[in-house]
Coordinates of C-alpha atoms in Angstrom, one line a residue:
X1423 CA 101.3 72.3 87.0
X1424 CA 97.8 72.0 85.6
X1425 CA 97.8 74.9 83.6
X1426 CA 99.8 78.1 83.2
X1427 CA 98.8 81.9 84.5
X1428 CA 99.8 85.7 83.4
X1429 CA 98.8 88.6 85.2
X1430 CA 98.4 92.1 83.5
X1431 CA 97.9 95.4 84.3
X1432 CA 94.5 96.5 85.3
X1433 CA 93.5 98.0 81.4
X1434 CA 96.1 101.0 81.6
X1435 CA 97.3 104.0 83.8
X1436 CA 93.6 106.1 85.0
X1437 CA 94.4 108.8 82.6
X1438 CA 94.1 109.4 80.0
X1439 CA 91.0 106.8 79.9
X1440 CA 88.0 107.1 76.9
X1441 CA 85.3 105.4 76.6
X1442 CA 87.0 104.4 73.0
X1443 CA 89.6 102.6 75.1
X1444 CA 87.2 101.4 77.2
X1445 CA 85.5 99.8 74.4
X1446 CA 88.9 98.6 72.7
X1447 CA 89.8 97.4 75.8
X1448 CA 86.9 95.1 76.0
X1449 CA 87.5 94.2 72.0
X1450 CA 90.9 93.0 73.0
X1451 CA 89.8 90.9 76.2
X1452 CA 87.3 89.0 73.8
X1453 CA 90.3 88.2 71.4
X1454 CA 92.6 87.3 74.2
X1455 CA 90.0 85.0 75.5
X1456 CA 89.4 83.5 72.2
X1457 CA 93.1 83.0 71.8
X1458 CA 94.0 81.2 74.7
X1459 CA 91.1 79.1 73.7
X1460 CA 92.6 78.3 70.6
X1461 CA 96.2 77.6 72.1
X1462 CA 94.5 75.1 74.6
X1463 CA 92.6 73.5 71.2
X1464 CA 96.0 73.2 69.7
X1465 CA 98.4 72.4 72.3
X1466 CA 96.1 70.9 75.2
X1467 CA 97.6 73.2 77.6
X1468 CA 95.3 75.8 79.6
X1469 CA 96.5 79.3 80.3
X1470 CA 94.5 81.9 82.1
X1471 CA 95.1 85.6 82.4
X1472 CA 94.4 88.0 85.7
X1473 CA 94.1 91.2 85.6
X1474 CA 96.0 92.7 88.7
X1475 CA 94.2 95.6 90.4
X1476 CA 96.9 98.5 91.0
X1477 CA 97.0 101.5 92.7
X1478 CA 96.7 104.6 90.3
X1479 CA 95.5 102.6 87.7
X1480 CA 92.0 102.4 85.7
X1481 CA 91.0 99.3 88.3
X1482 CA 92.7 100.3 91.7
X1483 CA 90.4 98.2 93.8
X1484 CA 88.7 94.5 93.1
X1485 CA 85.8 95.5 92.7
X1486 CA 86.6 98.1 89.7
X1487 CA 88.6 94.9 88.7
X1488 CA 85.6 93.1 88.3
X1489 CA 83.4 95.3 86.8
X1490 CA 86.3 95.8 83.9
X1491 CA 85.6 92.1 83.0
X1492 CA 82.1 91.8 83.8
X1493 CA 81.9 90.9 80.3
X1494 CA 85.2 89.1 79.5
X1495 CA 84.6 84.8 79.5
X1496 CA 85.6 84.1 83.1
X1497 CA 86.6 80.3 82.1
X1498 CA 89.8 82.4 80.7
X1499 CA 90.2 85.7 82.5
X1500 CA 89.6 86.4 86.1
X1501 CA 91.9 88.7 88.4
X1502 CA 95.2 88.6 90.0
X1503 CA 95.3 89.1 93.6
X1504 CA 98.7 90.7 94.7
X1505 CA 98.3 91.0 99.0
X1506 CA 100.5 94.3 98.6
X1507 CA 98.1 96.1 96.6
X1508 CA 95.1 95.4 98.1
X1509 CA 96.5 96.3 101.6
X1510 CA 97.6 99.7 99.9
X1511 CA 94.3 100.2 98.9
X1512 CA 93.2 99.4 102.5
X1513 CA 90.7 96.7 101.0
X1514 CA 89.8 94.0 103.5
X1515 CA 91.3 90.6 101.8
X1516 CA 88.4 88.8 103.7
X1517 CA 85.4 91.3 101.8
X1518 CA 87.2 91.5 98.8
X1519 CA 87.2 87.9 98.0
X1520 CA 84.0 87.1 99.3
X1521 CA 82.8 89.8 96.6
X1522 CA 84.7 88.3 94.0
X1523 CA 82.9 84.5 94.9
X1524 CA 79.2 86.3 95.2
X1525 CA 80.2 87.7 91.5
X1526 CA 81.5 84.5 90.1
X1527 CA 84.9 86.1 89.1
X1528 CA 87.8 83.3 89.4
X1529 CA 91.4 84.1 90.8
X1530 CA 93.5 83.3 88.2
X1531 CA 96.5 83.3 90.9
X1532 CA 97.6 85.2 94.5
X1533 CA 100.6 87.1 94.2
X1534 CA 102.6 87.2 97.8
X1535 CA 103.9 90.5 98.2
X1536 CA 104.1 92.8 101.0
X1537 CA 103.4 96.8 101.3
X1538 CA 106.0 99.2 103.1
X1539 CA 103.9 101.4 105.7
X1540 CA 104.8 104.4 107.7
X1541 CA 102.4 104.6 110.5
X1542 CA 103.6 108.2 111.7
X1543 CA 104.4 109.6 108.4
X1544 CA 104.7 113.2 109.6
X1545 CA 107.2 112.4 112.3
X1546 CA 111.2 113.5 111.1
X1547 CA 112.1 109.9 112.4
X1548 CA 109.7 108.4 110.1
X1549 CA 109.8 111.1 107.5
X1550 CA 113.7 109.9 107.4
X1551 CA 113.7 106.4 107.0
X1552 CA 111.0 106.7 103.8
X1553 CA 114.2 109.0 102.4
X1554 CA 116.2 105.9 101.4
X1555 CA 113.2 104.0 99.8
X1556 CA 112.1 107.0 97.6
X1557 CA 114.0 105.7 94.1
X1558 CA 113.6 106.5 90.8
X1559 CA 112.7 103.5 89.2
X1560 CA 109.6 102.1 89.8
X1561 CA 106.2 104.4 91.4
X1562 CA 105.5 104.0 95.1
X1563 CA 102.1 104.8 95.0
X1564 CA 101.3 106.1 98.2
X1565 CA 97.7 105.9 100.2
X1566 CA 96.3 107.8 103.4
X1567 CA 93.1 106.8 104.5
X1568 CA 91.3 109.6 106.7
X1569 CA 89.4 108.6 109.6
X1570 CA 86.0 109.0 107.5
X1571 CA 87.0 106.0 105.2
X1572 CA 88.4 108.2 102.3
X1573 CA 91.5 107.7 100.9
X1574 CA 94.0 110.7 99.9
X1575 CA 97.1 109.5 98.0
X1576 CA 100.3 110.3 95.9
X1577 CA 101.5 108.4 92.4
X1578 CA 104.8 108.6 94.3
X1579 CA 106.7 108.4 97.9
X1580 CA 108.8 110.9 96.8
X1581 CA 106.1 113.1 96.2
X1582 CA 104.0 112.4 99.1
X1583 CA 107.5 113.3 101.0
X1584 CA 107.5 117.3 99.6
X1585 CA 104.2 117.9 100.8
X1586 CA 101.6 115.9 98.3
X1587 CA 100.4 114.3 101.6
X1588 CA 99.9 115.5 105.0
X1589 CA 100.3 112.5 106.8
X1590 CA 98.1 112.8 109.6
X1591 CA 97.4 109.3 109.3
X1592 CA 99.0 106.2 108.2
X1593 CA 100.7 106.0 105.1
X1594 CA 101.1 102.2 103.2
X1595 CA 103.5 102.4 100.2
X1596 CA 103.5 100.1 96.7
X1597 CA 107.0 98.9 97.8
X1598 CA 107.2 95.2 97.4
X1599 CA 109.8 94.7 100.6
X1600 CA 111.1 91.5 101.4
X1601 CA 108.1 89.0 103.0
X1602 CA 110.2 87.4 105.7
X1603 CA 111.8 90.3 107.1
X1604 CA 110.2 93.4 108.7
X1605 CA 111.9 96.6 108.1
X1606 CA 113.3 98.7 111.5
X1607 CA 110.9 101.0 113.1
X1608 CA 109.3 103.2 112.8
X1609 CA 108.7 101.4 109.9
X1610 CA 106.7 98.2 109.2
X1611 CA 105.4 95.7 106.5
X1612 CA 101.8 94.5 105.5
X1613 CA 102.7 90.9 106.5
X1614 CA 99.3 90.8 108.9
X1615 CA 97.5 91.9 105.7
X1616 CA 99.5 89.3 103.7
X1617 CA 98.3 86.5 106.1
X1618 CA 94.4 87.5 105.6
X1619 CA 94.6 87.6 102.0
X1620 CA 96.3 83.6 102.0
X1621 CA 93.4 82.9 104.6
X1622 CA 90.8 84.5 102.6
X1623 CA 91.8 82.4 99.5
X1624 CA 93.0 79.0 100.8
X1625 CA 91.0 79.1 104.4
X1626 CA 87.6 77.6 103.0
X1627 CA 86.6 74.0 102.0
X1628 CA 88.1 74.5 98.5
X1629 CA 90.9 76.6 97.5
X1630 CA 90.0 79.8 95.3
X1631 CA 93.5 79.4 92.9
X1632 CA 96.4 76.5 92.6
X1633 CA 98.8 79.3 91.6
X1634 CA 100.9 81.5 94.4
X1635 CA 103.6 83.7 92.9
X1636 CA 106.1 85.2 95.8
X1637 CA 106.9 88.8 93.8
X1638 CA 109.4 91.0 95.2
X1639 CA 110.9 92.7 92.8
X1640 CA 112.4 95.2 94.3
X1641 CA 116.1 93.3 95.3
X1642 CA 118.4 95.8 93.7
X1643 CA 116.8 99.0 94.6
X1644 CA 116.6 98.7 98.4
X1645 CA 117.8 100.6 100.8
X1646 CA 122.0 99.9 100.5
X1647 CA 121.8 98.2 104.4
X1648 CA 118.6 95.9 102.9
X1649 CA 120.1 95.1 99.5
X1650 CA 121.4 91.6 99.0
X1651 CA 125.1 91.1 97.3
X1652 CA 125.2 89.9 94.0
X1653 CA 122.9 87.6 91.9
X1654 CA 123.8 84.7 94.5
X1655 CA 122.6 87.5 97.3
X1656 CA 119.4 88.1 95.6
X1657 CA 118.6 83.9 94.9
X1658 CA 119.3 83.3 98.7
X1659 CA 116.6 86.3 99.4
X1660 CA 114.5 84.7 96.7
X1661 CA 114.7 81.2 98.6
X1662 CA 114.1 82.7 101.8
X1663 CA 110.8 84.4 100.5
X1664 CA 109.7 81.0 99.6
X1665 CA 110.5 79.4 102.5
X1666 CA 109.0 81.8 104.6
X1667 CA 105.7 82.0 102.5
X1668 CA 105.7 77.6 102.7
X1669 CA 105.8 77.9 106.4
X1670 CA 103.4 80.6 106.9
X1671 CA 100.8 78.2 104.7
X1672 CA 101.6 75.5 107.2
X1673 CA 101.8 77.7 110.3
X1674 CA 97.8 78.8 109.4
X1675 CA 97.1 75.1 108.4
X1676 CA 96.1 75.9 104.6
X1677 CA 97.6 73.5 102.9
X1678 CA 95.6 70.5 104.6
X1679 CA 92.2 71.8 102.0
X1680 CA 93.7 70.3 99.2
X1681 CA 94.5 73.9 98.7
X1682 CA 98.4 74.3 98.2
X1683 CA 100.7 71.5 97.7
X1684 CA 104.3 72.1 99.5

């Protein structure tokens, strides 16, 4: 590889949020730059740092993303895309780079990932496959968008599920499931979403990051019938993602813009 990447949360969780962290968080994005400056001065090896725009966070979306580091030095902080959370968000991958282009703002690198969504939420069939998927350990954010455009959500599924939503429309849910296998109905992935965001970033005459990072985490606390078996379980699922992530950047011909390299 050229050069090394990191992403990082978004500045912090949205509350509590100051404008004294505000302006320590900008303090410390001027010393991070500086150090990675340094390290490449010392070692000759360039690493860059994205912030990753998160539901529930202080930058949800990319825009508040890039308005965080409108100041930062963009030759050594830009912004993480991860396809899950921006199709939680209900951005459009195709507006959302464009923005980030128009604003000068680099992708640092484009996380593959994949969003859980529920497109009858209020229905008991529904209502009872989300059960299994509602675990303790990580948040499962949880976003409604109304037929105005605004969007109503829960830091939570399980949450959402007792009432915090009414699910009169859609729900998509910050649970990274497995990219090359779509859950049963009446449940679905974000894989359409997915494939906008790789053509969005690799589709044009030059590539907008040399870094993809496949990132389901989420192996050992899936549903018991979607788990995998074992570590050996979890590296064939791993392989598969990558697999299935190689073809799809073949399948919509992105890797022949000097973009990706198999």
């Amino acid at each position: 590889m050229a050069r090394g990447s990191i992403s990082t949360l978004p500045l912090a969780w949205r509350t509590p949020w100051t404008g004294v962290q505000r302006s320590t968080a900008a303090r410390h994005l001027d010393d991070l730059a500086a150090g990675l400056k340094q390290i490449e001065a010392e070692t000759g090896r360039t690493i860059r740092v994205g912030l990753e725009p998160e539901p529930g966070c202080v930058a949800e979306t990319t825009a508040q993303a890039s308005r965080a580091i409108a100041g930062a030095d963009h030759d050594w902080i830009g912004l993480c895309l991860d396809a899950c959370h921006l199709a939680v968000q209900h951005e459009d991958p195709s507006s959302a780079v464009a923005a980030l282009v128009a604003e000068g703002v680099p992708i640092v690198k484009l996380q593959a990932s994949s969003a859980l969504v529920a497109d009858t939420p209020a229905d008991a069939e529904s209502r009872e496959a989300l059960r299994p998927f509602a675990e303790p350990r990580f948040l499962h954010q949880v976003r409604e968008q109304r037929p105005d455009g605004t969007l109503h959500g829960s830091d939570d599924l399980a949450p959402a599920l007792a009432g915090a939503l009414p699910g009169d429309a859609p729900w998509r849910i910050h649970y990274h499931v497995p990219l090359h296998d779509q859950p049963e109905p009446p449940l679905r992935n974000t894989s359409d979403s997915l494939q906008e965001t790789l053509r969005a970033t690799f589709g044009g005459e030059h590539a907008l990051t040399d870094h993809v990072e496949v990132e389901t985490y989420t192996w050992d606390v899936l549903p018991a019938g979607l788990r995998p078996t074992g570590a050996a379980g979890i590296a064939a699922g791993i392989a598969t993602e990558l697999e299935w992530t190689h073809g799809e950047l073949i399948r919509l011909g992105l890797t022949e813009h000097g973009g990706v390299t198999p």
